Short mmCIF file of C-alpha atoms in Angstrom, two decimals:
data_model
loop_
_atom_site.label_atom_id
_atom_site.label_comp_id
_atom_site.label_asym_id
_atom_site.label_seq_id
_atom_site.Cartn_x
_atom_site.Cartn_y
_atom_site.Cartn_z
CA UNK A 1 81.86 82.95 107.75
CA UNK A 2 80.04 85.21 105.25
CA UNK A 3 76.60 87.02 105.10
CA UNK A 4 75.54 85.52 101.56
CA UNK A 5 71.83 87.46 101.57
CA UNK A 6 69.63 90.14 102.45
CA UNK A 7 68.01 87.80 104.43
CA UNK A 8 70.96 87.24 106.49
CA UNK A 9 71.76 90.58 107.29
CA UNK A 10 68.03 91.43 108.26
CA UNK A 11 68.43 88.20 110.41
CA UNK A 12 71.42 89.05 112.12
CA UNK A 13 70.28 92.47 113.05
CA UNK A 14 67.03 91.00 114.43
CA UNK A 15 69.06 88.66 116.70
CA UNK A 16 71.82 90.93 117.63
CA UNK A 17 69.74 93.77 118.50
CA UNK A 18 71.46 96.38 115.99
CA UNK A 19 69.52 99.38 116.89
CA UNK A 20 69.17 98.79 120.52
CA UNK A 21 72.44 96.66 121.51
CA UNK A 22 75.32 97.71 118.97
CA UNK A 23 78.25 96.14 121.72
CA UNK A 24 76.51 93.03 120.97
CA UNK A 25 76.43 93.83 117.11
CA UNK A 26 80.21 94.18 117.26
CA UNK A 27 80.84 91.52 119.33
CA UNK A 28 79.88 89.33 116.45
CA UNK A 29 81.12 90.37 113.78
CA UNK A 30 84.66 90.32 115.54
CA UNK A 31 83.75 86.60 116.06
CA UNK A 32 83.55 86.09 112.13
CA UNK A 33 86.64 88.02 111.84
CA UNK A 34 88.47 85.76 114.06
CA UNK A 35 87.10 82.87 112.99
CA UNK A 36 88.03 83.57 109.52
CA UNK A 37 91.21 84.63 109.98
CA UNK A 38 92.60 82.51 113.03
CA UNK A 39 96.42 83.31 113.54
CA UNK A 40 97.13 84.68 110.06
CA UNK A 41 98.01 88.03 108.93
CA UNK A 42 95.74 90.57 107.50
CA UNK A 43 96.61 93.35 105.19
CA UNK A 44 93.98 96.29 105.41
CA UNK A 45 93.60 98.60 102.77
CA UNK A 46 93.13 102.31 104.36
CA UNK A 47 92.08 104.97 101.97
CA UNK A 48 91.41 107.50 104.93
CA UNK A 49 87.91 107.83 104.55
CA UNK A 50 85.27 106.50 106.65
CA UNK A 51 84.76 103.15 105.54
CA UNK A 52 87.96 101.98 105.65
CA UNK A 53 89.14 103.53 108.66
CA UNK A 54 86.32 101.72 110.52
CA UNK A 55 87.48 97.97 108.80
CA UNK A 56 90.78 98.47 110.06
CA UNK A 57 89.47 99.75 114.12
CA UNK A 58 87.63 96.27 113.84
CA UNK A 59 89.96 93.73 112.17
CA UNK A 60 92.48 95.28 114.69
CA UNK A 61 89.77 95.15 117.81
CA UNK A 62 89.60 91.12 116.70
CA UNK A 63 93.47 90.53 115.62
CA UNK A 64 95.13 92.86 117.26
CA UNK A 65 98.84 92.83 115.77
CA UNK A 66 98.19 90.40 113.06
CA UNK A 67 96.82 93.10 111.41
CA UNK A 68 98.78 95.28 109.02
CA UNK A 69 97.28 98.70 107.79
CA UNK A 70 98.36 99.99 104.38
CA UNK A 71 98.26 103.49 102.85
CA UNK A 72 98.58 103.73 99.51
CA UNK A 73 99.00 107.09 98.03
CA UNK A 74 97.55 107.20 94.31
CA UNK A 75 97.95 110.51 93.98
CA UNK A 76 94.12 110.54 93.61
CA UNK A 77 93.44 111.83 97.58
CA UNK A 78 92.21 114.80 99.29
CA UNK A 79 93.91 117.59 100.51
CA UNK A 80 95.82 116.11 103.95
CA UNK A 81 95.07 113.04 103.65
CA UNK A 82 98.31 111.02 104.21
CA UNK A 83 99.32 113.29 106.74
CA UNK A 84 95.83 111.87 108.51
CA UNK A 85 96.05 108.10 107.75
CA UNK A 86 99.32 108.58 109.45
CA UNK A 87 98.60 110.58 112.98
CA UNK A 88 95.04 108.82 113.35
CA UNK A 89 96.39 104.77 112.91
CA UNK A 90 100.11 105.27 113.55
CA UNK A 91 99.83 108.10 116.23
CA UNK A 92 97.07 107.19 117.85
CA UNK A 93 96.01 103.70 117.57
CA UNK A 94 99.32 102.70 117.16
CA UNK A 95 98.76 100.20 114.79
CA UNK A 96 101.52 98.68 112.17
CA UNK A 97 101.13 101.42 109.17
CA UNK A 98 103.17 100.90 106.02
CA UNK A 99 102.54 104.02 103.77
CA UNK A 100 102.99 104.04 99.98
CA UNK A 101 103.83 106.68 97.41
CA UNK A 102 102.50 105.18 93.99
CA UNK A 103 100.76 108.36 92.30
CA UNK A 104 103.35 107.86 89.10
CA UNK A 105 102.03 104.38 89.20
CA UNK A 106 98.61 105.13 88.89
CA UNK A 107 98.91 108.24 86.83
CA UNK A 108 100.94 106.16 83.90
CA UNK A 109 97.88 103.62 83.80
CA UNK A 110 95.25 106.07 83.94
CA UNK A 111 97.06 108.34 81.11
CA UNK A 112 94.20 108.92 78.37
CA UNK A 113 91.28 106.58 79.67
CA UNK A 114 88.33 108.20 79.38
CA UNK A 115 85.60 105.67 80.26
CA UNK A 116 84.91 105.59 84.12
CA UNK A 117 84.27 101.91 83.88
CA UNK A 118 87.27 101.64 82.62
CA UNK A 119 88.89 103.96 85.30
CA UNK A 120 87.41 102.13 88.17
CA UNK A 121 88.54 98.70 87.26
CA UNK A 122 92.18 100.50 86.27
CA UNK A 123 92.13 101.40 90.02
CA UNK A 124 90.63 98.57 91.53
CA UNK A 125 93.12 96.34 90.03
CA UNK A 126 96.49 98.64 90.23
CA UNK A 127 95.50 99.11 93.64
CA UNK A 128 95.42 95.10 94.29
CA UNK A 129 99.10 94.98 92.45
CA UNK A 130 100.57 97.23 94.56
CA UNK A 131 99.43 95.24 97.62
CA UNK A 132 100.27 92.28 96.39
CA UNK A 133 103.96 93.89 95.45
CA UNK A 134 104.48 95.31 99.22
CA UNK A 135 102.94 92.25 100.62
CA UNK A 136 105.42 89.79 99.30
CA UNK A 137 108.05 92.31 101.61
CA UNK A 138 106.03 91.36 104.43
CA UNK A 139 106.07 87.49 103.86
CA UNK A 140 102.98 85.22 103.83
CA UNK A 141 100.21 87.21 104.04
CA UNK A 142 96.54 85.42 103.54
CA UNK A 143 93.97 88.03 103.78
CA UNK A 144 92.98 91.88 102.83
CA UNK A 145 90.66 93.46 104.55
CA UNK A 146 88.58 96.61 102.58
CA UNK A 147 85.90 98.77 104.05
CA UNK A 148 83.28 97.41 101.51
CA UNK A 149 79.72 98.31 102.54
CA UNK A 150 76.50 97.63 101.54
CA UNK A 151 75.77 100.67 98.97
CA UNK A 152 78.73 99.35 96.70
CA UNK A 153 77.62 95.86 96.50
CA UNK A 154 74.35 97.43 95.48
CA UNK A 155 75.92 99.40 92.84
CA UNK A 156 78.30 96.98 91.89
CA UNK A 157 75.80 94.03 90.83
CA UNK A 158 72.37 95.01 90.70
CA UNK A 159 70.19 92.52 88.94
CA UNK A 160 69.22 95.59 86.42
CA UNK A 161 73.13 96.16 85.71
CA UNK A 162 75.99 97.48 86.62
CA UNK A 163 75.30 101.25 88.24
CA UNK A 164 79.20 101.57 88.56
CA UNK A 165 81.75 99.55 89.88
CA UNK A 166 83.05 99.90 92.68
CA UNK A 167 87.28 99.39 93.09
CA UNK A 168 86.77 97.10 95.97
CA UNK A 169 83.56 95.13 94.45
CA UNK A 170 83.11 95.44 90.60
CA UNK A 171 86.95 96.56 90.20
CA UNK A 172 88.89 94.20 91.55
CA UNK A 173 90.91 91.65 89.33
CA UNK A 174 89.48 88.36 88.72
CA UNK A 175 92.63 86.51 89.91
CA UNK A 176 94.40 88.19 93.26
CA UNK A 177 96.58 86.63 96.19
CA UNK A 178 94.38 87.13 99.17
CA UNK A 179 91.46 85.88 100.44
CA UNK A 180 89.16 89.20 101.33
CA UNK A 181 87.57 90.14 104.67
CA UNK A 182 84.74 92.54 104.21
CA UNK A 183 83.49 92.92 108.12
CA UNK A 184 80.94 95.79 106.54
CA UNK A 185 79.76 94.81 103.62
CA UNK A 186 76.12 94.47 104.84
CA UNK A 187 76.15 97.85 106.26
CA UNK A 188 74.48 101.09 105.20
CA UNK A 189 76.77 104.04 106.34
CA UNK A 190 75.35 105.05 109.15
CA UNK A 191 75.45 102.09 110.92
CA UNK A 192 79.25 102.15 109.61
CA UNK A 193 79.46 105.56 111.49
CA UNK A 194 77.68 104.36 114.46
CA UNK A 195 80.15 101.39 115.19
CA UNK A 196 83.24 103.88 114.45
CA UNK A 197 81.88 105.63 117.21
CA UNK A 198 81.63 102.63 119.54
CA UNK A 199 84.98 101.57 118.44
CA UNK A 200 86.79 104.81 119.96
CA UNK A 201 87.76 106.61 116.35
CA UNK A 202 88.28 110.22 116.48
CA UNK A 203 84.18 111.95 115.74
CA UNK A 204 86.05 114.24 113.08
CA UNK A 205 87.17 110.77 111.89
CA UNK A 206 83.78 108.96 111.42
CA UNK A 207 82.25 112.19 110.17
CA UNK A 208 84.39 112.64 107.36
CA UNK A 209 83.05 113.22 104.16
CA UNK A 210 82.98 110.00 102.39
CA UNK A 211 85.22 109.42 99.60
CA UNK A 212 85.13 106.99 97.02
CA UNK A 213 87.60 104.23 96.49
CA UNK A 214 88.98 105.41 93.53
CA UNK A 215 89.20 108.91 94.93
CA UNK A 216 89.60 112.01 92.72
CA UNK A 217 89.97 109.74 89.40
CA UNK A 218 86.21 109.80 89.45
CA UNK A 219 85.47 113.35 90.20
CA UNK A 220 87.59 114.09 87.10
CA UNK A 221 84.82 113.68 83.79
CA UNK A 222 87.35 112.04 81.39
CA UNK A 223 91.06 111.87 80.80
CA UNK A 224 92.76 112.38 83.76
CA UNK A 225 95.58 114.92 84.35
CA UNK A 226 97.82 115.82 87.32
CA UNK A 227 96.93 119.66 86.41
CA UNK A 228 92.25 118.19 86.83
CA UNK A 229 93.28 116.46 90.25
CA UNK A 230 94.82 119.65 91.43
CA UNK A 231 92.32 121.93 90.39
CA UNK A 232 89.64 119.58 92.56
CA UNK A 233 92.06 118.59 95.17
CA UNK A 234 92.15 122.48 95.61
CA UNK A 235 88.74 123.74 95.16
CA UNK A 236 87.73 120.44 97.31
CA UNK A 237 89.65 121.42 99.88
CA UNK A 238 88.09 125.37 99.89
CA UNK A 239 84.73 123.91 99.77
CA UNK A 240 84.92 122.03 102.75
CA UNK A 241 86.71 124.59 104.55
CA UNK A 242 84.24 127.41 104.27
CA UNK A 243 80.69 124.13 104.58
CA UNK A 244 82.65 124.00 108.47
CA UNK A 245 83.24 127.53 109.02
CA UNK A 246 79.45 128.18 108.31
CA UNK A 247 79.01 125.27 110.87
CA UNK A 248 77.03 123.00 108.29
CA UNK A 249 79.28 120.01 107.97
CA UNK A 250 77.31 117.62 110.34
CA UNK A 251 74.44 118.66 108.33
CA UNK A 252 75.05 117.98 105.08
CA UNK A 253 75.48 114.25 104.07
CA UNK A 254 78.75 114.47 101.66
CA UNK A 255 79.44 117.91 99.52
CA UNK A 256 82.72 117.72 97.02
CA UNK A 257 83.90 118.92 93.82
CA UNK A 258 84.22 117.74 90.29
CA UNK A 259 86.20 119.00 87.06
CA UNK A 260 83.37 118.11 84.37
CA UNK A 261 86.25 118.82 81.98
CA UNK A 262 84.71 121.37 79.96
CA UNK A 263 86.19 124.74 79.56
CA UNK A 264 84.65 128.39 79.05
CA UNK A 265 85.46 131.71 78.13
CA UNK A 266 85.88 134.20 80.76
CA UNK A 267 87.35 137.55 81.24
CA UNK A 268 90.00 138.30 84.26
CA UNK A 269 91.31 142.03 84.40
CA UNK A 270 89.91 142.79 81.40
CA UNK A 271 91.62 139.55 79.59
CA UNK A 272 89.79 136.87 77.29
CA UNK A 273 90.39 133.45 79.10
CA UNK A 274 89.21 130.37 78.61
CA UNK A 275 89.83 127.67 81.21
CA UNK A 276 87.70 124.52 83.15
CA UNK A 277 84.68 124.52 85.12
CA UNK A 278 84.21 123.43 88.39
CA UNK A 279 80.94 122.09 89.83
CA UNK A 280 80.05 122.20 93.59
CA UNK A 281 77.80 119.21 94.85
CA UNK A 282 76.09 118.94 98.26
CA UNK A 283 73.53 116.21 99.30
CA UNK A 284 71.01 115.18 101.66
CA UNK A 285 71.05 111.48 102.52
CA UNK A 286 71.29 108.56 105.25
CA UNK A 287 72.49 105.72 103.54
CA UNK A 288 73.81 106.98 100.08
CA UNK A 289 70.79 104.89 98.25
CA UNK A 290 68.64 108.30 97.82
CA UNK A 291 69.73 111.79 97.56
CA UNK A 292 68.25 115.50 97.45
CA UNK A 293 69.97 118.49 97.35
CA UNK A 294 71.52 120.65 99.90
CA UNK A 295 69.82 124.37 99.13
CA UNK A 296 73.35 126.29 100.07
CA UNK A 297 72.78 129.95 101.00
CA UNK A 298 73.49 131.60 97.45
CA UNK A 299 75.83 134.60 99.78
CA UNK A 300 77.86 130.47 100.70
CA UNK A 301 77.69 129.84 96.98
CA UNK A 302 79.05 133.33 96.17
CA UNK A 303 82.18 132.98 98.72
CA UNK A 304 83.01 129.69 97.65
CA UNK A 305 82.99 130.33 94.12
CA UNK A 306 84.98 133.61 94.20
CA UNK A 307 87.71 131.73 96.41
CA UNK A 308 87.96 129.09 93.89
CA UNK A 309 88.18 130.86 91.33
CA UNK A 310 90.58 133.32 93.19
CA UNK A 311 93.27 130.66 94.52
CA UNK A 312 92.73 127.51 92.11
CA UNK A 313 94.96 128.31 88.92
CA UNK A 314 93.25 127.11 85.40
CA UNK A 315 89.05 127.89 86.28
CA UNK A 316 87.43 130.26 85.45
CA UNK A 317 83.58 129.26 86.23
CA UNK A 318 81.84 127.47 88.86
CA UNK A 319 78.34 125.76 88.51
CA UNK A 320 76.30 124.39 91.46
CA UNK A 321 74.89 121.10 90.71
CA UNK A 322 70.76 120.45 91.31
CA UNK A 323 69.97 116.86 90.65
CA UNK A 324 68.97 114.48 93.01
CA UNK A 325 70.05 110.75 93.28
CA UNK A 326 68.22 109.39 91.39
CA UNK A 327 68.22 109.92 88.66
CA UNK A 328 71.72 110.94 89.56
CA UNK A 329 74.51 109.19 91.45
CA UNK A 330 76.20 111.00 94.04
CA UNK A 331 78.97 110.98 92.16
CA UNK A 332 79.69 111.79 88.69
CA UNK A 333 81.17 109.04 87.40
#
């Protein structure tokens, strides 16, 4: 079974009571999940971010052990991040948790693209291959569940063109092995975080900045490099350390980094240098369709930027990024 419209999703919330009754919410969509998937086995692709994490906590509420969870390390992902996959849905929810290391993989393919189009779909499908690879380890395997939502499917094919594609909408391959299971797609991401909630998930879990599919290949402008990722895996991860020690992570909707790839002269210890940029970006939103901008205390501003620019080796300047969504996109590719 398959919400197919707007109209359906507006019609199922209506009769399941979204806002008022949300065990009754989840209660059907785990009956489409069965009844799509019967006995078979499901493959789910976690990325460790929100979205994802909540897919699997449902397939595996429905299937239970036919469900297999995946982590597949691009070399594209935050700070901690396997470490996480691993104690949250092998530690914890004890679920069956295959992890992958295929950053060379990805890095190879994504070696001098430039166009984040191009990057995206380079993801999307590399990420399908190396399912597909694993999978045929695992024997017959029918279905792969992603942590689709709503705001991608938006982005992915609106009737005014493609915003950007998403790696588990717009990116995927045209030809793939699995049938998909998309248990959020009509969701907005609040009601994503609401149901994380109900399904017993961690609150650090389902309040984790959200991260996009393709991870830090899109919050690299252009080319991307193993020396870019570092320099925003880095300054990502000292930007979201000092947003929580000022207590202003629940408050802020998602705040990253991004290497615009542009470099500028600077002066350290009374040197000429001339290294990249990094740009700080905090929003305001509920359900990623509008933005406005977080107004950061400049003294925050200050202490982040001298850190990064301290600890992160290559940058030299940091810039603070203004612009709403729209005309901007959260992200900057």
């Amino acid at each position: 079974m398959e919400w197919r419209s707007i109209m359906e999703r507006e019609t199922l919330f209506k009769r399941t009571g979204f806002a008022g009754s949300l065990d009754v919410y989840i209660e059907v969509m785990l009956q489409k999940i069965k009844e799509q998937v019967g006995e078979k086995k499901v493959l789910c692709a976690l990325s460790g971010g929100v979205d994802s994490s909540v897919c699997a906590a449902l397939v595996h509420k429905a299937v239970g052990d036919q469900l297999i969870c995946m982590f597949v390390n691009t070399g594209l992902m935050r700070e901690g991040e396997p470490e996480l996959v691993n104690e949250i849905f092998g530690e914890q929810f004890h679920m069956k948790l295959i992890s992958i290391d295929a950053s060379d993989r990805f890095f190879d393919k994504l070696e001098g693209v430039e166009d984040p189009e191009r990057k995206r779909k380079i993801i999307g499908e590399e990420f399908i291959r190396v399912f597909e690879d694993e999978s045929k380890k695992l024997g017959k395997i029918d279905y792969l569940a992603q942590g689709t939502i709503y705001p991608d499917i938006i982005e992915s094919e609106s009737d005014k063109g493609v915003v950007k594609s998403h790696h588990n909408v717009g990116g995927l391959p045209e030809e793939f092995d699995f049938e998909l299971v998309e248990p959020l797609k009509w969701l907005y991401k609040d009601e994503v975080r609401e149901i994380g909630e109900a399904l017993g998930l961690p609150r650090e879990q389902v309040w984790r900045q959200p991260f996009p599919g393709p991870g830090l290949g899109v919050r690299v402008v252009g080319a991307i490099t193993r020396e870019k990722v570092e320099m925003v895996r880095k300054s990502d991860a000292i930007f979201r350390e000092e947003i929580k020690k000022a207590g202003l992570e629940q408050s802020i909707w998602q705040y990253f980094t991004v290497c615009p790839g542009c470099k500028s002269v600077g002066v350290v210890d009374g040197r000429r240098t001339y290294e990249q940029a990094i740009v700080l970006r905090a929003v305001l939103s509920s359900d990623a369709m509008q933005a406005s901008i977080a107004e950061l205390p400049y003294s925050l501003l200050n202490k982040i930027t001298l850190r990064i620019i301290d600890e992160v080796d290559g940058v030299n300047r940091v810039m603070y990024d203004i612009t709403p969504k729209p005309p901007a996109t959260i992200e900057w590719e």
